Amino acid sequence: MKIPQIQLGTWLINNDDVKKVVRQAISVGYRAFDTARDYGNQNSVGKGIWIPMFNAVIYI
């Protein structure tokens, strides 16, 4: 298994937008996401991954 070389950074994406952004990223092929507790949006990132993750391998 190879870890993707390109990932989506979630820093500065607010909670209202990040769930939609993550789902769109998964739909176009992103499988790795940069997130951290300091970003303050990790719950919404998780919600964005929750349903699509059943159909894809996701790296966080």
PDB file of N, CA and C in Angstrom:
ATOM      1  N   MET A   1       0.838  -1.163   0.000  1.00  0.00           N
ATOM      2  CA  MET A   1       0.000   0.000   0.000  1.00  0.00           C
ATOM      3  C   MET A   1       0.894   1.240   0.000  1.00  0.00           C
ATOM      4  N   LYS A   2       0.573   2.194  -0.855  1.00  0.00           N
ATOM      5  CA  LYS A   2       1.324   3.443  -0.922  1.00  0.00           C
ATOM      6  C   LYS A   2       0.515   4.562  -0.260  1.00  0.00           C
ATOM      7  N   ILE A   3       1.199   5.387   0.507  1.00  0.00           N
ATOM      8  CA  ILE A   3       0.564   6.570   1.083  1.00  0.00           C
ATOM      9  C   ILE A   3       0.584   7.661   0.023  1.00  0.00           C
ATOM     10  N   PRO A   4      -0.538   8.339  -0.186  1.00  0.00           N
ATOM     11  CA  PRO A   4      -0.591   9.384  -1.213  1.00  0.00           C
ATOM     12  C   PRO A   4       0.437  10.486  -0.973  1.00  0.00           C
ATOM     13  N   GLN A   5       1.008  10.997  -2.059  1.00  0.00           N
ATOM     14  CA  GLN A   5       2.002  12.056  -1.963  1.00  0.00           C
ATOM     15  C   GLN A   5       1.370  13.436  -1.863  1.00  0.00           C
ATOM     16  N   ILE A   6       0.139  13.563  -2.264  1.00  0.00           N
ATOM     17  CA  ILE A   6      -0.565  14.849  -2.206  1.00  0.00           C
ATOM     18  C   ILE A   6      -1.731  14.710  -1.248  1.00  0.00           C
ATOM     19  N   GLN A   7      -1.856  15.697  -0.361  1.00  0.00           N
ATOM     20  CA  GLN A   7      -2.961  15.674   0.582  1.00  0.00           C
ATOM     21  C   GLN A   7      -3.633  17.040   0.646  1.00  0.00           C
ATOM     22  N   LEU A   8      -4.854  17.033   1.098  1.00  0.00           N
ATOM     23  CA  LEU A   8      -5.603  18.278   1.257  1.00  0.00           C
ATOM     24  C   LEU A   8      -5.309  18.857   2.631  1.00  0.00           C
ATOM     25  N   GLY A   9      -4.850  20.097   2.671  1.00  0.00           N
ATOM     26  CA  GLY A   9      -4.653  20.792   3.933  1.00  0.00           C
ATOM     27  C   GLY A   9      -5.962  21.411   4.382  1.00  0.00           C
ATOM     28  N   THR A  10      -6.280  21.249   5.660  1.00  0.00           N
ATOM     29  CA  THR A  10      -7.555  21.773   6.157  1.00  0.00           C
ATOM     30  C   THR A  10      -7.395  22.993   7.057  1.00  0.00           C
ATOM     31  N   TRP A  11      -6.165  23.478   7.188  1.00  0.00           N
ATOM     32  CA  TRP A  11      -5.925  24.655   8.018  1.00  0.00           C
ATOM     33  C   TRP A  11      -6.632  25.859   7.403  1.00  0.00           C
ATOM     34  N   LEU A  12      -7.260  26.657   8.202  1.00  0.00           N
ATOM     35  CA  LEU A  12      -7.981  27.875   7.827  1.00  0.00           C
ATOM     36  C   LEU A  12      -9.297  27.623   7.085  1.00  0.00           C
ATOM     37  N   ILE A  13      -9.743  26.374   6.997  1.00  0.00           N
ATOM     38  CA  ILE A  13     -11.084  26.107   6.452  1.00  0.00           C
ATOM     39  C   ILE A  13     -12.011  25.990   7.651  1.00  0.00           C
ATOM     40  N   ASN A  14     -13.011  26.846   7.709  1.00  0.00           N
ATOM     41  CA  ASN A  14     -13.863  26.880   8.903  1.00  0.00           C
ATOM     42  C   ASN A  14     -14.794  25.667   8.973  1.00  0.00           C
ATOM     43  N   ASN A  15     -15.362  25.458  10.150  1.00  0.00           N
ATOM     44  CA  ASN A  15     -16.241  24.314  10.404  1.00  0.00           C
ATOM     45  C   ASN A  15     -17.448  24.266   9.485  1.00  0.00           C
ATOM     46  N   ASP A  16     -17.942  25.405   9.071  1.00  0.00           N
ATOM     47  CA  ASP A  16     -19.126  25.428   8.201  1.00  0.00           C
ATOM     48  C   ASP A  16     -18.824  24.916   6.801  1.00  0.00           C
ATOM     49  N   ASP A  17     -17.582  25.024   6.363  1.00  0.00           N
ATOM     50  CA  ASP A  17     -17.213  24.659   4.993  1.00  0.00           C
ATOM     51  C   ASP A  17     -16.425  23.365   4.859  1.00  0.00           C
ATOM     52  N   VAL A  18     -15.694  22.980   5.897  1.00  0.00           N
ATOM     53  CA  VAL A  18     -14.719  21.893   5.748  1.00  0.00           C
ATOM     54  C   VAL A  18     -15.362  20.538   5.441  1.00  0.00           C
ATOM     55  N   LYS A  19     -16.520  20.257   5.971  1.00  0.00           N
ATOM     56  CA  LYS A  19     -17.184  18.972   5.678  1.00  0.00           C
ATOM     57  C   LYS A  19     -17.454  18.839   4.179  1.00  0.00           C
ATOM     58  N   LYS A  20     -17.991  19.892   3.586  1.00  0.00           N
ATOM     59  CA  LYS A  20     -18.283  19.892   2.153  1.00  0.00           C
ATOM     60  C   LYS A  20     -16.990  19.811   1.332  1.00  0.00           C
ATOM     61  N   VAL A  21     -15.976  20.552   1.745  1.00  0.00           N
ATOM     62  CA  VAL A  21     -14.691  20.552   1.027  1.00  0.00           C
ATOM     63  C   VAL A  21     -14.059  19.163   1.053  1.00  0.00           C
ATOM     64  N   VAL A  22     -14.084  18.509   2.206  1.00  0.00           N
ATOM     65  CA  VAL A  22     -13.502  17.171   2.328  1.00  0.00           C
ATOM     66  C   VAL A  22     -14.260  16.174   1.442  1.00  0.00           C
ATOM     67  N   ARG A  23     -15.569  16.233   1.441  1.00  0.00           N
ATOM     68  CA  ARG A  23     -16.355  15.320   0.594  1.00  0.00           C
ATOM     69  C   ARG A  23     -16.086  15.558  -0.892  1.00  0.00           C
ATOM     70  N   GLN A  24     -15.963  16.820  -1.271  1.00  0.00           N
ATOM     71  CA  GLN A  24     -15.639  17.125  -2.672  1.00  0.00           C
ATOM     72  C   GLN A  24     -14.247  16.612  -3.021  1.00  0.00           C
ATOM     73  N   ALA A  25     -13.306  16.773  -2.098  1.00  0.00           N
ATOM     74  CA  ALA A  25     -11.940  16.299  -2.332  1.00  0.00           C
ATOM     75  C   ALA A  25     -11.919  14.781  -2.512  1.00  0.00           C
ATOM     76  N   ILE A  26     -12.658  14.063  -1.690  1.00  0.00           N
ATOM     77  CA  ILE A  26     -12.728  12.604  -1.827  1.00  0.00           C
ATOM     78  C   ILE A  26     -13.332  12.231  -3.176  1.00  0.00           C
ATOM     79  N   SER A  27     -14.334  12.971  -3.598  1.00  0.00           N
ATOM     80  CA  SER A  27     -15.000  12.640  -4.866  1.00  0.00           C
ATOM     81  C   SER A  27     -14.089  12.834  -6.082  1.00  0.00           C
ATOM     82  N   VAL A  28     -13.069  13.687  -5.951  1.00  0.00           N
ATOM     83  CA  VAL A  28     -12.146  13.887  -7.079  1.00  0.00           C
ATOM     84  C   VAL A  28     -10.832  13.129  -6.901  1.00  0.00           C
ATOM     85  N   GLY A  29     -10.733  12.321  -5.842  1.00  0.00           N
ATOM     86  CA  GLY A  29      -9.584  11.445  -5.716  1.00  0.00           C
ATOM     87  C   GLY A  29      -8.652  11.643  -4.539  1.00  0.00           C
ATOM     88  N   TYR A  30      -8.827  12.684  -3.743  1.00  0.00           N
ATOM     89  CA  TYR A  30      -7.964  12.865  -2.570  1.00  0.00           C
ATOM     90  C   TYR A  30      -8.204  11.734  -1.582  1.00  0.00           C
ATOM     91  N   ARG A  31      -7.118  11.234  -1.002  1.00  0.00           N
ATOM     92  CA  ARG A  31      -7.211  10.172  -0.014  1.00  0.00           C
ATOM     93  C   ARG A  31      -6.403  10.479   1.242  1.00  0.00           C
ATOM     94  N   ALA A  32      -5.780  11.641   1.311  1.00  0.00           N
ATOM     95  CA  ALA A  32      -5.000  12.030   2.482  1.00  0.00           C
ATOM     96  C   ALA A  32      -5.374  13.453   2.891  1.00  0.00           C
ATOM     97  N   PHE A  33      -5.484  13.662   4.199  1.00  0.00           N
ATOM     98  CA  PHE A  33      -5.924  14.956   4.723  1.00  0.00           C
ATOM     99  C   PHE A  33      -5.032  15.378   5.875  1.00  0.00           C
ATOM    100  N   ASP A  34      -4.563  16.608   5.799  1.00  0.00           N
ATOM    101  CA  ASP A  34      -3.754  17.189   6.862  1.00  0.00           C
ATOM    102  C   ASP A  34      -4.700  17.882   7.824  1.00  0.00           C
ATOM    103  N   THR A  35      -4.698  17.438   9.063  1.00  0.00           N
ATOM    104  CA  THR A  35      -5.537  18.057  10.074  1.00  0.00           C
ATOM    105  C   THR A  35      -4.808  18.028  11.408  1.00  0.00           C
ATOM    106  N   ALA A  36      -5.197  18.904  12.306  1.00  0.00           N
ATOM    107  CA  ALA A  36      -4.589  18.960  13.631  1.00  0.00           C
ATOM    108  C   ALA A  36      -5.583  19.572  14.601  1.00  0.00           C
ATOM    109  N   ARG A  37      -5.426  19.249  15.844  1.00  0.00           N
ATOM    110  CA  ARG A  37      -6.320  19.784  16.870  1.00  0.00           C
ATOM    111  C   ARG A  37      -6.297  21.313  16.882  1.00  0.00           C
ATOM    112  N   ASP A  38      -5.140  21.889  16.639  1.00  0.00           N
ATOM    113  CA  ASP A  38      -5.007  23.348  16.643  1.00  0.00           C
ATOM    114  C   ASP A  38      -5.837  24.027  15.562  1.00  0.00           C
ATOM    115  N   TYR A  39      -6.193  23.295  14.506  1.00  0.00           N
ATOM    116  CA  TYR A  39      -7.003  23.881  13.430  1.00  0.00           C
ATOM    117  C   TYR A  39      -8.429  24.132  13.907  1.00  0.00           C
ATOM    118  N   GLY A  40      -8.883  23.354  14.886  1.00  0.00           N
ATOM    119  CA  GLY A  40     -10.219  23.548  15.445  1.00  0.00           C
ATOM    120  C   GLY A  40     -11.352  23.046  14.567  1.00  0.00           C
ATOM    121  N   ASN A  41     -11.034  22.315  13.511  1.00  0.00           N
ATOM    122  CA  ASN A  41     -12.093  21.851  12.612  1.00  0.00           C
ATOM    123  C   ASN A  41     -12.099  20.331  12.452  1.00  0.00           C
ATOM    124  N   GLN A  42     -11.395  19.630  13.340  1.00  0.00           N
ATOM    125  CA  GLN A  42     -11.234  18.197  13.179  1.00  0.00           C
ATOM    126  C   GLN A  42     -12.551  17.424  13.244  1.00  0.00           C
ATOM    127  N   ASN A  43     -13.516  17.888  14.021  1.00  0.00           N
ATOM    128  CA  ASN A  43     -14.812  17.201  14.068  1.00  0.00           C
ATOM    129  C   ASN A  43     -15.515  17.265  12.716  1.00  0.00           C
ATOM    130  N   SER A  44     -15.470  18.412  12.089  1.00  0.00           N
ATOM    131  CA  SER A  44     -16.110  18.558  10.777  1.00  0.00           C
ATOM    132  C   SER A  44     -15.348  17.807   9.695  1.00  0.00           C
ATOM    133  N   VAL A  45     -14.015  17.721   9.812  1.00  0.00           N
ATOM    134  CA  VAL A  45     -13.242  16.915   8.871  1.00  0.00           C
ATOM    135  C   VAL A  45     -13.696  15.458   8.984  1.00  0.00           C
ATOM    136  N   GLY A  46     -13.839  14.980  10.203  1.00  0.00           N
ATOM    137  CA  GLY A  46     -14.304  13.611  10.422  1.00  0.00           C
ATOM    138  C   GLY A  46     -15.682  13.360   9.851  1.00  0.00           C
ATOM    139  N   LYS A  47     -16.574  14.327  10.001  1.00  0.00           N
ATOM    140  CA  LYS A  47     -17.916  14.190   9.431  1.00  0.00           C
ATOM    141  C   LYS A  47     -17.867  14.161   7.910  1.00  0.00           C
ATOM    142  N   GLY A  48     -16.938  14.897   7.333  1.00  0.00           N
ATOM    143  CA  GLY A  48     -16.788  14.880   5.880  1.00  0.00           C
ATOM    144  C   GLY A  48     -16.275  13.554   5.364  1.00  0.00           C
ATOM    145  N   ILE A  49     -15.478  12.874   6.176  1.00  0.00           N
ATOM    146  CA  ILE A  49     -14.908  11.585   5.789  1.00  0.00           C
ATOM    147  C   ILE A  49     -15.869  10.435   6.084  1.00  0.00           C
ATOM    148  N   TRP A  50     -16.713  10.573   7.075  1.00  0.00           N
ATOM    149  CA  TRP A  50     -17.499   9.456   7.622  1.00  0.00           C
ATOM    150  C   TRP A  50     -18.191   8.586   6.566  1.00  0.00           C
ATOM    151  N   ILE A  51     -19.047   9.115   5.747  1.00  0.00           N
ATOM    152  CA  ILE A  51     -19.758   8.306   4.755  1.00  0.00           C
ATOM    153  C   ILE A  51     -18.845   7.863   3.617  1.00  0.00           C
ATOM    154  N   PRO A  52     -18.075   8.761   2.993  1.00  0.00           N
ATOM    155  CA  PRO A  52     -17.225   8.328   1.889  1.00  0.00           C
ATOM    156  C   PRO A  52     -16.171   7.291   2.279  1.00  0.00           C
ATOM    157  N   MET A  53     -15.780   7.232   3.556  1.00  0.00           N
ATOM    158  CA  MET A  53     -14.704   6.327   3.937  1.00  0.00           C
ATOM    159  C   MET A  53     -15.064   4.862   3.762  1.00  0.00           C
ATOM    160  N   PHE A  54     -16.331   4.561   3.677  1.00  0.00           N
ATOM    161  CA  PHE A  54     -16.731   3.176   3.480  1.00  0.00           C
ATOM    162  C   PHE A  54     -16.443   2.693   2.063  1.00  0.00           C
ATOM    163  N   ASN A  55     -16.164   3.636   1.180  1.00  0.00           N
ATOM    164  CA  ASN A  55     -15.893   3.295  -0.212  1.00  0.00           C
ATOM    165  C   ASN A  55     -14.448   3.539  -0.624  1.00  0.00           C
ATOM    166  N   ALA A  56     -13.598   4.021   0.302  1.00  0.00           N
ATOM    167  CA  ALA A  56     -12.239   4.380  -0.081  1.00  0.00           C
ATOM    168  C   ALA A  56     -11.293   4.244   1.102  1.00  0.00           C
ATOM    169  N   VAL A  57     -10.013   4.109   0.803  1.00  0.00           N
ATOM    170  CA  VAL A  57      -8.976   4.132   1.827  1.00  0.00           C
ATOM    171  C   VAL A  57      -8.619   5.590   2.072  1.00  0.00           C
ATOM    172  N   ILE A  58      -8.667   6.036   3.326  1.00  0.00           N
ATOM    173  CA  ILE A  58      -8.414   7.431   3.685  1.00  0.00           C
ATOM    174  C   ILE A  58      -7.233   7.477   4.662  1.00  0.00           C
ATOM    175  N   TYR A  59      -6.326   8.428   4.462  1.00  0.00           N
ATOM    176  CA  TYR A  59      -5.196   8.642   5.363  1.00  0.00           C
ATOM    177  C   TYR A  59      -5.380   9.991   6.040  1.00  0.00           C
ATOM    178  N   ILE A  60      -5.201  10.003   7.352  1.00  0.00           N
ATOM    179  CA  ILE A  60      -5.347  11.249   8.110  1.00  0.00           C
ATOM    180  C   ILE A  60      -4.051  11.521   8.837  1.00  0.00           C
TER     181      ILE A  60
END
